[in-house]
Coordinates of C-alpha atoms in Angstrom, one line a residue:
Chain A
M1256 CA 26.8 -120.6 -99.0
T1257 CA 26.5 -122.2 -102.3
V1258 CA 25.0 -119.1 -103.8
Q1259 CA 28.0 -117.0 -102.7
T1260 CA 30.7 -119.2 -104.0
P1261 CA 30.6 -118.4 -107.7
P1262 CA 31.1 -114.6 -107.5
R1263 CA 33.8 -115.0 -104.9
A1264 CA 35.7 -117.5 -107.0
R1265 CA 35.4 -115.2 -110.0
R1266 CA 36.5 -112.3 -108.1
R1267 CA 39.6 -114.1 -106.9
R1268 CA 40.4 -115.3 -110.3
S1269 CA 40.0 -111.9 -112.0
G1270 CA 41.8 -110.3 -109.1
R1271 CA 44.8 -112.5 -109.7
F1272 CA 45.2 -111.7 -113.4
A1273 CA 43.7 -108.2 -113.5
P1274 CA 46.8 -106.3 -112.5
Y1275 CA 48.9 -108.0 -115.2
V1276 CA 46.2 -107.2 -117.8
Y1277 CA 46.3 -103.6 -116.8
L1278 CA 50.1 -103.5 -117.0
A1279 CA 50.4 -105.6 -120.2
P1280 CA 50.3 -102.7 -122.8
A1281 CA 52.7 -100.6 -120.8
M1282 CA 55.1 -103.4 -120.2
T1283 CA 55.0 -104.5 -123.8
L1284 CA 55.7 -101.0 -125.1
F1285 CA 58.3 -100.5 -122.4
A1286 CA 60.1 -103.7 -123.5
L1287 CA 60.0 -102.8 -127.2
F1288 CA 60.8 -99.1 -127.1
L1289 CA 62.9 -98.8 -124.0
A1290 CA 64.4 -102.0 -122.8
L1291 CA 65.2 -103.5 -126.2
P1292 CA 66.8 -100.3 -127.7
I1293 CA 68.9 -100.0 -124.5
G1294 CA 70.0 -103.6 -124.9
Y1295 CA 70.7 -103.2 -128.6
A1296 CA 72.7 -100.0 -127.9
L1297 CA 74.8 -102.0 -125.3
Y1298 CA 75.3 -104.8 -127.8
L1299 CA 76.4 -102.4 -130.6
S1300 CA 78.7 -100.5 -128.3
F1301 CA 80.8 -103.7 -128.0
R1302 CA 80.9 -104.4 -131.8
T1303 CA 82.8 -103.0 -134.7
V1304 CA 83.3 -103.6 -138.4
K1305 CA 86.4 -105.3 -139.6
V1306 CA 87.4 -104.5 -143.1
S1307 CA 89.5 -107.0 -145.0
G1308 CA 91.3 -106.3 -148.2
L1309 CA 90.0 -103.2 -149.9
G1310 CA 86.7 -103.5 -148.2
L1311 CA 84.9 -104.1 -151.5
G1312 CA 82.6 -107.0 -152.3
K1313 CA 80.5 -109.2 -150.2
G1314 CA 82.1 -110.4 -147.0
A1315 CA 84.8 -107.9 -147.0
R1316 CA 83.2 -106.1 -144.1
T1317 CA 82.4 -108.2 -141.2
E1318 CA 81.0 -107.3 -137.7
V1319 CA 83.2 -108.5 -134.9
W1320 CA 83.5 -108.0 -131.1
A1321 CA 85.4 -104.9 -130.2
G1322 CA 85.6 -105.2 -126.4
F1323 CA 85.9 -101.8 -124.9
D1324 CA 87.6 -100.2 -127.9
N1325 CA 84.6 -98.0 -128.8
Y1326 CA 84.4 -96.8 -125.2
A1327 CA 88.1 -96.1 -125.1
R1328 CA 87.9 -94.2 -128.4
S1329 CA 84.9 -92.1 -127.3
L1330 CA 86.4 -91.2 -123.9
T1331 CA 89.6 -90.1 -125.5
D1332 CA 88.0 -88.3 -128.4
P1333 CA 88.8 -84.6 -128.0
D1334 CA 85.5 -83.7 -129.8
F1335 CA 83.6 -85.6 -127.1
I1336 CA 85.6 -84.2 -124.2
D1337 CA 85.1 -80.7 -125.6
S1338 CA 81.3 -81.3 -126.0
V1339 CA 81.1 -82.6 -122.4
I1340 CA 82.9 -79.5 -121.0
R1341 CA 80.8 -77.2 -123.1
V1342 CA 77.5 -78.8 -121.8
A1343 CA 78.8 -78.8 -118.2
L1344 CA 79.4 -75.1 -118.5
Y1345 CA 76.1 -74.6 -120.2
G1346 CA 74.4 -76.4 -117.3
L1347 CA 76.3 -74.4 -114.7
V1348 CA 75.1 -71.2 -116.4
L1349 CA 71.5 -72.3 -117.1
V1350 CA 70.3 -74.5 -114.2
P1351 CA 71.1 -72.2 -111.2
V1352 CA 69.8 -69.1 -113.0
M1353 CA 66.6 -70.9 -114.2
L1354 CA 65.7 -72.4 -110.9
G1355 CA 66.7 -69.3 -109.0
L1356 CA 64.3 -67.2 -111.1
A1357 CA 61.6 -69.9 -111.1
L1358 CA 61.7 -69.9 -107.3
L1359 CA 61.7 -66.1 -107.1
F1360 CA 58.8 -65.8 -109.5
A1361 CA 56.9 -68.5 -107.7
L1362 CA 57.4 -66.8 -104.3
L1363 CA 56.2 -63.5 -105.8
L1364 CA 53.2 -65.2 -107.3
D1365 CA 52.4 -66.6 -103.9
S1366 CA 52.7 -63.2 -102.2
K1367 CA 49.4 -61.3 -101.9
R1368 CA 51.3 -58.1 -102.1
T1369 CA 52.2 -58.6 -105.8
R1370 CA 49.8 -57.2 -108.4
G1371 CA 49.0 -58.6 -111.8
R1372 CA 49.7 -62.1 -110.7
G1373 CA 47.3 -63.8 -113.1
F1374 CA 48.8 -62.0 -116.1
S1375 CA 52.4 -62.7 -115.1
R1376 CA 51.8 -66.3 -114.3
V1377 CA 50.3 -67.0 -117.7
S1378 CA 53.0 -64.9 -119.5
I1379 CA 55.9 -66.6 -117.8
F1380 CA 54.5 -70.1 -118.4
L1381 CA 53.6 -69.4 -122.0
P1382 CA 57.1 -70.2 -123.5
Y1383 CA 56.6 -73.8 -122.3
A1384 CA 54.0 -74.1 -125.1
V1385 CA 56.6 -73.2 -127.6
P1386 CA 58.8 -76.2 -128.7
A1387 CA 62.6 -75.8 -128.4
V1388 CA 63.0 -75.6 -132.2
I1389 CA 60.5 -72.7 -132.6
A1390 CA 62.0 -71.0 -129.5
S1391 CA 65.5 -71.3 -131.0
L1392 CA 64.1 -69.9 -134.3
L1393 CA 62.6 -66.9 -132.6
W1394 CA 65.6 -66.1 -130.5
G1395 CA 67.9 -66.9 -133.4
F1396 CA 66.4 -64.0 -135.3
L1397 CA 66.5 -61.8 -132.2
Y1398 CA 70.2 -62.5 -132.1
L1399 CA 70.8 -61.3 -135.6
P1400 CA 72.2 -57.7 -135.5
R1401 CA 70.1 -56.6 -138.5
V1402 CA 66.8 -57.8 -136.8
S1403 CA 67.5 -57.5 -133.1
P1404 CA 66.0 -54.6 -131.2
F1405 CA 68.9 -54.8 -128.7
Y1406 CA 71.4 -54.0 -131.4
Y1407 CA 69.2 -51.1 -132.5
V1408 CA 69.1 -49.7 -129.0
F1409 CA 72.9 -50.2 -128.6
D1410 CA 73.4 -48.5 -131.9
K1411 CA 71.3 -45.5 -131.0
I1412 CA 73.2 -45.0 -127.7
G1413 CA 76.4 -45.4 -129.6
W1414 CA 77.7 -48.5 -127.8
D1415 CA 79.4 -51.4 -129.4
A1416 CA 77.2 -54.4 -128.8
P1417 CA 78.9 -57.8 -128.4
D1418 CA 78.1 -60.3 -131.1
I1419 CA 76.0 -62.8 -129.1
L1420 CA 76.5 -65.5 -131.7
S1421 CA 80.3 -65.2 -131.6
S1422 CA 82.2 -68.2 -130.3
Q1423 CA 82.7 -66.4 -127.0
W1424 CA 79.0 -65.8 -126.3
V1425 CA 77.2 -68.5 -128.2
L1426 CA 76.9 -70.6 -125.0
F1427 CA 75.0 -67.9 -123.3
A1428 CA 72.8 -67.4 -126.4
I1429 CA 71.8 -71.1 -126.2
A1430 CA 71.5 -71.0 -122.4
N1431 CA 69.1 -68.0 -122.8
I1432 CA 66.8 -70.1 -125.0
G1433 CA 66.8 -72.9 -122.4
L1434 CA 66.1 -70.3 -119.7
W1435 CA 63.2 -68.8 -121.7
G1436 CA 61.6 -72.2 -122.3
G1437 CA 62.2 -73.7 -118.9
V1438 CA 61.7 -71.0 -116.2
G1439 CA 57.9 -70.9 -116.5
F1440 CA 57.5 -74.7 -116.1
N1441 CA 59.7 -74.8 -113.1
M1442 CA 57.9 -71.8 -111.6
I1443 CA 54.6 -73.6 -111.9
V1444 CA 56.0 -76.7 -110.2
I1445 CA 57.3 -74.7 -107.3
Y1446 CA 54.2 -72.5 -107.2
T1447 CA 52.0 -75.6 -107.0
A1448 CA 54.0 -76.8 -104.0
L1449 CA 53.7 -73.4 -102.4
K1450 CA 50.0 -73.4 -102.7
A1451 CA 49.8 -76.7 -100.9
I1452 CA 51.3 -75.1 -97.7
P1453 CA 48.5 -74.6 -95.2
S1454 CA 48.2 -70.9 -94.6
E1455 CA 48.0 -71.3 -90.8
L1456 CA 51.7 -72.2 -91.0
Y1457 CA 52.7 -68.7 -91.9
E1458 CA 49.7 -66.7 -90.6
A1459 CA 51.1 -67.3 -87.1
A1460 CA 54.5 -66.1 -88.2
R1461 CA 52.9 -63.0 -89.8
L1462 CA 51.1 -62.2 -86.6
D1463 CA 54.4 -62.4 -84.8
G1464 CA 55.6 -59.7 -87.2
A1465 CA 57.8 -61.8 -89.5
T1466 CA 58.5 -60.0 -92.8
E1467 CA 57.5 -61.6 -96.1
V1468 CA 61.1 -62.3 -96.9
Q1469 CA 61.5 -64.1 -93.5
I1470 CA 58.4 -66.1 -94.1
A1471 CA 59.7 -67.0 -97.6
W1472 CA 63.1 -68.0 -96.4
R1473 CA 62.2 -69.8 -93.2
I1474 CA 58.9 -71.4 -94.0
K1475 CA 58.1 -71.5 -97.7
I1476 CA 61.5 -72.5 -99.2
P1477 CA 62.1 -75.4 -96.7
V1478 CA 58.7 -76.7 -97.6
V1479 CA 59.2 -76.6 -101.3
T1480 CA 62.6 -78.1 -101.1
P1481 CA 61.5 -81.6 -102.5
S1482 CA 60.1 -79.8 -105.5
L1483 CA 63.3 -77.9 -106.0
I1484 CA 65.3 -81.1 -105.8
L1485 CA 63.2 -82.7 -108.5
T1486 CA 63.2 -79.7 -110.8
F1487 CA 67.0 -79.6 -110.3
L1488 CA 67.2 -83.3 -111.3
F1489 CA 65.0 -82.9 -114.3
S1490 CA 66.8 -79.8 -115.4
M1491 CA 70.2 -81.6 -115.2
I1492 CA 68.9 -84.5 -117.3
A1493 CA 67.6 -82.0 -119.9
T1494 CA 70.9 -80.2 -119.9
L1495 CA 72.8 -83.3 -120.8
Q1496 CA 70.5 -83.9 -123.7
V1497 CA 70.6 -80.5 -125.3
F1498 CA 70.2 -81.0 -129.0
A1499 CA 67.4 -79.1 -130.6
E1500 CA 68.6 -75.6 -129.7
P1501 CA 72.1 -75.8 -131.0
M1502 CA 71.0 -77.7 -134.1
T1503 CA 68.4 -75.1 -135.0
L1504 CA 70.8 -72.2 -134.4
R1505 CA 73.5 -73.7 -136.6
P1506 CA 72.4 -72.2 -139.9
L1507 CA 72.6 -68.7 -138.4
T1508 CA 76.2 -68.9 -137.2
N1509 CA 79.4 -70.8 -137.9
T1510 CA 80.4 -70.9 -134.2
I1511 CA 78.3 -74.0 -133.4
S1512 CA 80.3 -77.1 -134.5
S1513 CA 78.6 -80.3 -135.5
T1514 CA 79.8 -81.8 -132.2
W1515 CA 78.7 -78.9 -130.0
S1516 CA 76.8 -81.1 -127.5
P1517 CA 77.4 -84.8 -126.7
L1518 CA 74.1 -85.8 -128.5
M1519 CA 75.1 -83.8 -131.6
K1520 CA 78.3 -85.9 -131.6
V1521 CA 76.3 -89.1 -131.3
Y1522 CA 74.1 -87.9 -134.2
R1523 CA 77.1 -87.1 -136.4
D1524 CA 78.9 -90.4 -135.7
A1525 CA 75.7 -92.4 -136.4
F1526 CA 74.5 -90.6 -139.5
T1527 CA 77.2 -88.6 -141.0
R1528 CA 80.1 -90.9 -140.4
D1529 CA 78.0 -94.1 -140.4
D1530 CA 79.8 -95.3 -137.3
I1531 CA 76.9 -96.6 -135.3
Y1532 CA 79.2 -98.6 -133.0
S1533 CA 81.0 -95.6 -131.6
A1534 CA 77.7 -93.6 -131.5
A1535 CA 76.2 -96.5 -129.5
A1536 CA 79.1 -96.4 -127.1
T1537 CA 78.8 -92.6 -126.7
S1538 CA 75.1 -93.0 -126.0
V1539 CA 75.7 -95.6 -123.3
I1540 CA 78.3 -93.3 -121.7
I1541 CA 75.8 -90.4 -121.7
A1542 CA 73.1 -92.6 -120.2
L1543 CA 75.4 -93.9 -117.5
A1544 CA 76.5 -90.4 -116.7
T1545 CA 72.9 -89.4 -116.4
F1546 CA 72.1 -92.3 -114.1
A1547 CA 75.2 -91.7 -112.0
L1548 CA 74.4 -88.0 -111.6
S1549 CA 70.7 -88.6 -110.9
F1550 CA 71.3 -91.4 -108.4
G1551 CA 74.3 -89.7 -106.8
F1552 CA 72.2 -86.5 -106.4
L1553 CA 69.2 -88.3 -105.1
R1554 CA 71.2 -90.2 -102.6
L1555 CA 72.6 -87.0 -101.4
V1556 CA 69.2 -85.6 -100.7
Q1557 CA 67.2 -88.7 -100.4
R1558 CA 65.9 -88.3 -96.8
R1559 CA 64.3 -85.1 -97.7
A1560 CA 63.0 -85.8 -101.2
F1561 CA 61.3 -89.1 -100.8
S1562 CA 59.6 -90.5 -97.8
Q1563 CA 58.6 -94.1 -98.3
E1564 CA 55.3 -94.3 -100.0
N1565 CA 52.7 -96.7 -98.5
S1566 CA 49.9 -97.7 -100.7
Chain B
M922 CA 61.2 -79.8 -90.2
T923 CA 61.2 -76.1 -90.7
A924 CA 62.1 -75.5 -87.1
T925 CA 65.2 -77.6 -87.3
L926 CA 66.3 -76.1 -90.6
A927 CA 65.8 -72.5 -89.8
P928 CA 67.4 -71.1 -86.7
T929 CA 64.9 -68.5 -85.6
K930 CA 65.8 -65.2 -84.2
P931 CA 64.0 -64.1 -81.0
P932 CA 60.5 -62.9 -82.1
T933 CA 60.9 -59.7 -80.1
V934 CA 63.7 -58.6 -82.4
V935 CA 61.6 -59.3 -85.4
R936 CA 58.7 -57.3 -84.0
T937 CA 60.7 -54.2 -83.4
T938 CA 62.0 -54.1 -87.0
T939 CA 58.8 -54.3 -88.9
G940 CA 56.0 -54.0 -86.4
A941 CA 55.9 -50.3 -86.4
T942 CA 55.9 -49.7 -90.2
G943 CA 53.3 -52.4 -91.1
P944 CA 53.0 -53.8 -94.5
S945 CA 55.1 -51.6 -96.8
N946 CA 53.9 -50.5 -100.2
K947 CA 57.4 -50.3 -101.6
R948 CA 57.9 -54.1 -101.4
S949 CA 54.6 -54.7 -103.2
T950 CA 55.7 -52.4 -106.0
L951 CA 59.1 -53.9 -106.3
S952 CA 57.7 -57.5 -106.4
T953 CA 55.1 -56.5 -109.0
V954 CA 57.8 -54.8 -111.2
V955 CA 60.1 -57.9 -110.9
L956 CA 57.3 -60.2 -112.0
L957 CA 56.3 -57.9 -114.8
V958 CA 59.9 -57.8 -116.1
G959 CA 59.9 -61.6 -116.1
A960 CA 56.6 -61.5 -118.0
A961 CA 58.0 -59.0 -120.5
Y962 CA 61.1 -61.2 -121.1
C963 CA 58.9 -64.2 -121.8
L964 CA 56.5 -62.3 -124.1
L965 CA 59.3 -60.6 -126.1
P966 CA 59.9 -63.3 -128.7
V967 CA 56.2 -63.9 -129.1
A968 CA 55.6 -60.1 -129.6
W969 CA 58.4 -60.1 -132.1
V970 CA 57.1 -62.9 -134.2
L971 CA 53.7 -61.2 -134.2
V972 CA 55.2 -58.1 -135.7
A973 CA 57.8 -59.8 -137.9
S974 CA 55.2 -61.9 -139.6
T975 CA 53.6 -58.8 -140.9
K976 CA 56.7 -57.7 -142.8
S977 CA 57.7 -58.4 -146.3
A978 CA 61.1 -60.1 -147.0
G979 CA 62.6 -56.7 -147.8
E980 CA 61.3 -55.0 -144.7
L981 CA 62.5 -57.7 -142.3
F982 CA 66.1 -56.6 -142.3
T983 CA 65.5 -52.9 -143.0
T984 CA 62.7 -51.5 -140.8
F985 CA 62.9 -51.3 -137.0
T986 CA 62.1 -54.6 -135.2
F987 CA 58.8 -53.6 -133.7
T988 CA 57.4 -51.5 -136.5
P989 CA 54.6 -53.5 -137.9
S990 CA 53.8 -53.7 -141.6
T991 CA 50.8 -54.9 -143.6
H992 CA 52.0 -58.1 -145.3
L993 CA 50.7 -60.7 -142.9
W994 CA 48.1 -62.0 -145.3
D995 CA 50.6 -62.1 -148.2
N996 CA 53.0 -64.0 -146.1
V997 CA 50.4 -66.6 -145.0
Q998 CA 49.4 -67.1 -148.7
D999 CA 53.0 -67.4 -149.8
L1000 CA 53.6 -70.0 -147.0
S1001 CA 50.4 -71.9 -147.9
A1002 CA 51.4 -72.0 -151.5
Y1003 CA 54.9 -73.3 -150.7
R1004 CA 55.2 -76.7 -152.5
G1005 CA 51.5 -77.3 -152.6
G1006 CA 50.6 -76.6 -149.0
L1007 CA 53.4 -78.6 -147.4
F1008 CA 53.3 -76.3 -144.4
W1009 CA 49.7 -77.3 -143.6
R1010 CA 50.6 -80.9 -144.0
W1011 CA 53.3 -80.5 -141.4
M1012 CA 50.7 -78.9 -139.1
A1013 CA 48.4 -81.9 -139.6
N1014 CA 51.2 -84.3 -139.0
T1015 CA 52.1 -82.6 -135.7
A1016 CA 48.5 -82.8 -134.6
L1017 CA 48.5 -86.5 -135.4
Y1018 CA 51.8 -87.3 -133.7
A1019 CA 51.2 -85.2 -130.6
G1020 CA 47.4 -85.7 -130.4
V1021 CA 47.0 -89.3 -131.1
G1022 CA 50.3 -90.2 -129.5
A1023 CA 49.3 -88.4 -126.2
L1024 CA 45.9 -90.0 -126.2
L1025 CA 47.2 -93.5 -126.6
S1026 CA 49.8 -92.7 -124.0
V1027 CA 47.1 -91.6 -121.5
I1028 CA 45.2 -94.8 -122.0
V1029 CA 48.3 -97.0 -121.5
S1030 CA 49.5 -94.9 -118.5
A1031 CA 46.0 -94.9 -116.9
M1032 CA 45.8 -98.6 -117.1
A1033 CA 49.3 -99.2 -115.7
G1034 CA 48.9 -96.5 -113.0
F1035 CA 45.6 -98.0 -111.9
G1036 CA 47.0 -101.5 -111.8
L1037 CA 50.0 -100.4 -109.8
A1038 CA 48.1 -98.3 -107.3
K1039 CA 45.1 -100.6 -106.6
F1040 CA 46.4 -104.2 -106.7
S1041 CA 49.0 -106.1 -104.8
F1042 CA 50.6 -108.8 -106.8
A1043 CA 53.9 -110.6 -107.3
G1044 CA 56.5 -108.4 -108.9
K1045 CA 54.7 -105.1 -108.3
K1046 CA 57.7 -103.4 -106.6
A1047 CA 60.1 -104.6 -109.3
I1048 CA 57.8 -103.3 -112.1
F1049 CA 57.4 -100.0 -110.4
N1050 CA 61.1 -99.6 -109.8
V1051 CA 61.8 -100.4 -113.5
I1052 CA 59.3 -97.8 -114.5
L1053 CA 60.9 -95.2 -112.2
A1054 CA 64.3 -96.0 -113.7
G1055 CA 62.7 -95.4 -117.1
V1056 CA 61.8 -91.9 -116.0
L1057 CA 65.5 -91.1 -115.7
V1058 CA 66.5 -92.7 -119.0
P1059 CA 67.5 -89.9 -121.3
G1060 CA 64.9 -90.4 -124.0
V1061 CA 66.9 -89.0 -126.8
V1062 CA 69.7 -91.5 -126.2
L1063 CA 67.2 -94.1 -127.2
A1064 CA 66.5 -92.6 -130.6
I1065 CA 69.4 -94.2 -132.5
P1066 CA 68.9 -97.8 -131.3
Q1067 CA 65.2 -97.3 -131.9
Y1068 CA 65.9 -96.1 -135.4
L1069 CA 68.1 -99.1 -136.1
L1070 CA 65.6 -101.6 -134.7
L1071 CA 62.7 -100.0 -136.6
A1072 CA 64.8 -100.0 -139.8
Q1073 CA 65.1 -103.8 -139.4
V1074 CA 61.4 -104.2 -139.5
G1075 CA 61.0 -101.7 -142.3
L1076 CA 59.1 -99.1 -140.3
T1077 CA 61.5 -96.1 -140.5
N1078 CA 60.2 -93.2 -142.5
T1079 CA 56.6 -94.0 -141.7
Y1080 CA 54.1 -92.4 -139.3
W1081 CA 54.5 -95.4 -137.1
S1082 CA 58.2 -94.7 -136.5
V1083 CA 57.4 -91.5 -134.6
L1084 CA 54.1 -92.5 -133.2
L1085 CA 55.0 -95.9 -131.6
P1086 CA 58.0 -94.8 -129.5
S1087 CA 56.0 -91.8 -128.3
I1088 CA 53.3 -93.9 -126.6
I1089 CA 55.3 -95.3 -123.7
S1090 CA 55.8 -92.7 -121.0
P1091 CA 57.3 -93.8 -117.7
Y1092 CA 56.6 -90.4 -116.2
G1093 CA 53.0 -90.6 -117.3
I1094 CA 52.6 -94.0 -115.6
Y1095 CA 54.2 -92.6 -112.4
L1096 CA 51.8 -89.7 -112.4
A1097 CA 48.8 -91.9 -113.2
R1098 CA 49.7 -94.1 -110.3
I1099 CA 49.7 -91.1 -107.9
Y1100 CA 46.4 -89.9 -109.3
A1101 CA 44.8 -93.4 -109.0
A1102 CA 46.0 -93.9 -105.5
A1103 CA 44.7 -90.4 -104.4
S1104 CA 41.4 -90.3 -106.2
V1105 CA 40.0 -93.8 -106.5
P1106 CA 38.8 -95.0 -103.0
D1107 CA 39.3 -98.7 -102.3
D1108 CA 35.8 -99.2 -100.9
V1109 CA 34.2 -97.9 -104.1
L1110 CA 36.1 -100.6 -106.0
E1111 CA 35.2 -103.2 -103.4
A1112 CA 31.5 -102.3 -103.6
A1113 CA 31.6 -102.5 -107.4
R1114 CA 33.3 -105.9 -107.3
T1115 CA 30.8 -107.2 -104.7
D1116 CA 28.0 -106.1 -107.1
G1117 CA 29.7 -108.3 -109.7
A1118 CA 31.0 -105.6 -112.0
G1119 CA 33.8 -106.9 -114.3
E1120 CA 37.3 -105.4 -114.3
A1121 CA 36.9 -103.6 -117.7
R1122 CA 33.7 -102.0 -116.5
I1123 CA 35.2 -101.0 -113.2
F1124 CA 38.1 -99.4 -114.9
A1125 CA 36.1 -97.6 -117.6
R1126 CA 33.1 -96.5 -115.6
I1127 CA 34.5 -95.9 -112.1
A1128 CA 38.3 -95.5 -112.1
V1129 CA 38.7 -93.4 -115.3
P1130 CA 36.1 -90.8 -114.5
M1131 CA 37.6 -90.3 -111.0
M1132 CA 41.1 -89.9 -112.5
V1133 CA 40.1 -87.5 -115.3
P1134 CA 41.7 -84.3 -114.0
G1135 CA 45.0 -86.1 -113.5
L1136 CA 44.7 -87.8 -116.8
V1137 CA 44.3 -84.4 -118.6
T1138 CA 47.6 -83.4 -117.0
V1139 CA 49.2 -86.6 -118.2
F1140 CA 47.8 -85.8 -121.7
L1141 CA 49.2 -82.3 -121.7
F1142 CA 52.6 -83.5 -120.5
Q1143 CA 52.9 -86.1 -123.2
F1144 CA 51.5 -83.8 -125.8
V1145 CA 54.2 -81.3 -125.1
A1146 CA 56.9 -84.0 -124.8
I1147 CA 56.0 -85.4 -128.3
W1148 CA 55.7 -82.0 -129.9
N1149 CA 58.9 -80.9 -128.3
N1150 CA 60.9 -84.0 -129.3
Y1151 CA 62.9 -82.9 -132.2
M1152 CA 65.5 -85.7 -132.4
L1153 CA 63.1 -88.6 -132.9
P1154 CA 61.3 -87.4 -136.1
Y1155 CA 64.5 -85.8 -137.3
I1156 CA 66.2 -89.2 -137.2
M1157 CA 63.3 -91.4 -138.2
L1158 CA 61.9 -89.5 -141.2
G1159 CA 63.4 -88.8 -144.6
N1160 CA 60.3 -88.0 -146.5
D1161 CA 59.4 -84.3 -145.8
R1162 CA 55.7 -85.0 -146.3
L1163 CA 55.8 -86.9 -143.0
F1164 CA 57.6 -84.2 -141.0
P1165 CA 56.1 -82.6 -138.0
I1166 CA 56.2 -78.8 -138.0
T1167 CA 59.5 -78.5 -135.9
V1168 CA 61.6 -80.6 -138.4
G1169 CA 59.9 -78.9 -141.3
L1170 CA 60.6 -75.3 -140.1
S1171 CA 64.2 -76.0 -139.1
G1172 CA 64.7 -77.4 -142.6
L1173 CA 63.3 -74.2 -144.1
L1174 CA 65.6 -72.1 -141.9
N1175 CA 68.5 -74.1 -143.3
Q1176 CA 67.4 -73.1 -146.8
G1177 CA 67.2 -69.5 -145.6
A1178 CA 71.0 -69.4 -145.4
S1179 CA 71.1 -69.4 -149.2
Q1180 CA 67.8 -67.7 -150.1
P1181 CA 66.8 -65.1 -147.5
A1182 CA 63.2 -64.9 -148.8
M1183 CA 62.7 -68.2 -146.9
Y1184 CA 63.2 -66.3 -143.6
T1185 CA 59.7 -64.7 -144.0
A1186 CA 58.2 -68.1 -144.5
V1187 CA 60.0 -69.5 -141.4
I1188 CA 58.8 -66.6 -139.3
T1189 CA 55.2 -66.8 -140.5
G1190 CA 55.3 -70.5 -140.0
A1191 CA 56.6 -70.1 -136.5
L1192 CA 53.7 -67.8 -135.6
L1193 CA 51.0 -70.0 -137.1
S1194 CA 52.4 -73.1 -135.4
I1195 CA 52.4 -71.7 -131.9
I1196 CA 48.9 -70.2 -132.1
P1197 CA 47.0 -73.5 -131.6
L1198 CA 49.3 -74.6 -128.8
I1199 CA 49.0 -71.3 -126.9
A1200 CA 45.3 -71.5 -127.3
L1201 CA 45.3 -75.1 -125.9
F1202 CA 47.4 -73.9 -123.0
L1203 CA 45.2 -71.0 -122.1
L1204 CA 42.1 -73.2 -122.3
L1205 CA 43.5 -76.0 -120.1
Q1206 CA 45.3 -73.7 -117.7
R1207 CA 43.7 -75.0 -114.6
Y1208 CA 45.1 -78.5 -115.2
W1209 CA 48.7 -77.3 -114.9
Q1210 CA 48.9 -78.0 -111.2
V1211 CA 52.2 -79.7 -111.4
D1212 CA 53.0 -81.4 -108.2
L1213 CA 56.2 -83.2 -109.1
A1214 CA 56.9 -84.3 -105.5
A1215 CA 53.2 -85.3 -104.9
G1216 CA 54.2 -88.6 -103.2
A1217 CA 56.6 -86.9 -100.9
V1218 CA 54.6 -83.8 -100.0
K1219 CA 51.6 -85.8 -98.8
A1220 CA 53.5 -87.8 -96.2

C-alpha cells in the first residue's frame, strides 16, 4: 500500500496539469495572433479620428468613438458593394465548376477502367504546389495576346479571339486561376474519401449489373457527400478572401481596380488612404459574413456532415 | 443511408440494359481521355514556363509560345546577378518562413491535438470549440490588426512579423487531434504511466512516433499555407531583403510594366521557385491522403 501511493499521487497530479501544459503554447499563440487581433479590429472599427482646426500640430487629431459610423460608411460605399457583387459572381462561377470537375476527376481516378491514373492524379494535383501569386504570373502571361498560344491558334484559324483581360472577361480570367490551383486539392480530398469506401459495397451492385455511372451516382457520391460539403465550405471561405490573384494580375491590365475584391478594398483603405478604422469595420463585416455563411451552410447540412464525435 | 437517398430501380431492368454487353471499352477510353485533358490543362502553365524561361527577352514576344530557345542559362545568370543575388535571398527567406514556420506549427499542433484527444479536463469542450471557430476565421482578415499590433511592439518589417503569426494553425490542431485519437491507443499510454514515465517522455517517445504520418500531413498543409499566404508578408514587410519569393516576384512583375526586360527575370524566377516545391510534393506524395471529414466518415 505505502509503496504504491507515491506513483499514483504523482500520476494524478501530472494528470491534472498535463493537458493544460500541452495546450499552453497553442492557446498563447491563439490569444496573441487570433483573439487579440480580432478584438483589436473590433475596437478600431468603432473608433475614428476627429480633426480639429486645420489638423496641424499636436492634439489636433484625436481618436474618438464613432459608434456604427464606420460600418454604415462601409456598407453604403459603392466600391465595397461592387466588390462584394464581383466576388459573389466570381464564387458562383468558380466553386461549382471547381467542385464538379474535382468530383468527376476523383470518380474517374477511382474507376478501374481508366488508364494512366497515376500520371493524371499527380498532374492535376501539381498546381496545388504552385502559390497563387506564381500561378497568377504564369496565367497572366498566357493571357497576353503576344505570348498566348491560344491567340496564336485563333489567329491562324482567322478568328477574332476575345481579350480575356478586358473588363468583360477578367472575372473569368481570375476564376480560371482559382480553378487551376484548387481543382487538384479538392480532387484529392474527394478521392481519399472514395478510397475509404469498402469495395464490397459496390461489388454487389456490380454483380447485379449496375453500370459504373449508376454505382457512382447511387453509392459513391452519397458516401463522399460529407467531403463535398467541407470542400464547398472551404472553397467559399477562400472565395471571399480572394486577394493574391487580382493583385498579381493588376500590372498586366487596367481592368482590375484597386477595390476589385473586398480584401483589396480593405488593403487600400488601410494603407493607401490611411483609414484603418474603416478598414477594420470592413474586415469585421467580411469576417461576420464568412461566419454567417459557414454556419448557415453547416446548419443546413449538419445532420449529414458531422455526427457527434465521442472520444 | 445510401438506400434512403437513392431510389433504386428494379434490378432486373438494370440487368437487361448492361448485362448483355458487359464492360464496354468505349467508356474506359472516354474516362481516360477526360482525365488526360484535365492533366494537360494542369500541366499547360508549367510546360509554358519551362519553355519560356529558355527564351531571351526579345524572343519572348516574337517566337511561338512553345518554341524553345537556348537562353536558359543566361536568364538564370541574369536573375542571379540582379541586385547582388536578391532572388536567392528571397528563396532562402521563403524556405525559412515556410520551413521553420511549419515545423514550429507542427510541434504546437501536435501538443495541443494530443492534449485534446487524450485527456479529459475542465474547459476541454470550450477550448475545442474555440479552435474550431478559429478554423473558419478568414486568416487574411487578421493581417491588418496583426500588423498594427506588431507595429506597436516594433516587430513589423522583421522576420518575426511573418514567422510568429504563421505558427498557430487551428486546422493543424484539429487534424492533430484526429490523428492522436486514431493512432495513439489509451492502454499504451496507461502502461507507460504505470511504469512511471513522465509526460514529456510519453509525448516525445510514444505519442509523436505514432502520430508521425499525420504530422507530416500537418507539416505539408502548413508549409503550403505559409508559402501561399501573400497578404501577410506583403503587409508586414517593407525591406525587400526580407521578402519571400511571392512578394519579390510580384514586385518584379510590377517593374516589368515599365521595363519589359524584367519579364524574363520574372519567368525564370517563377520556374526556379516552383521546382523545389514540386520536388517536395512528388517525394511526399503518399502523405497527401486528405480526409477532411475524417471524424464524420469513421462514425
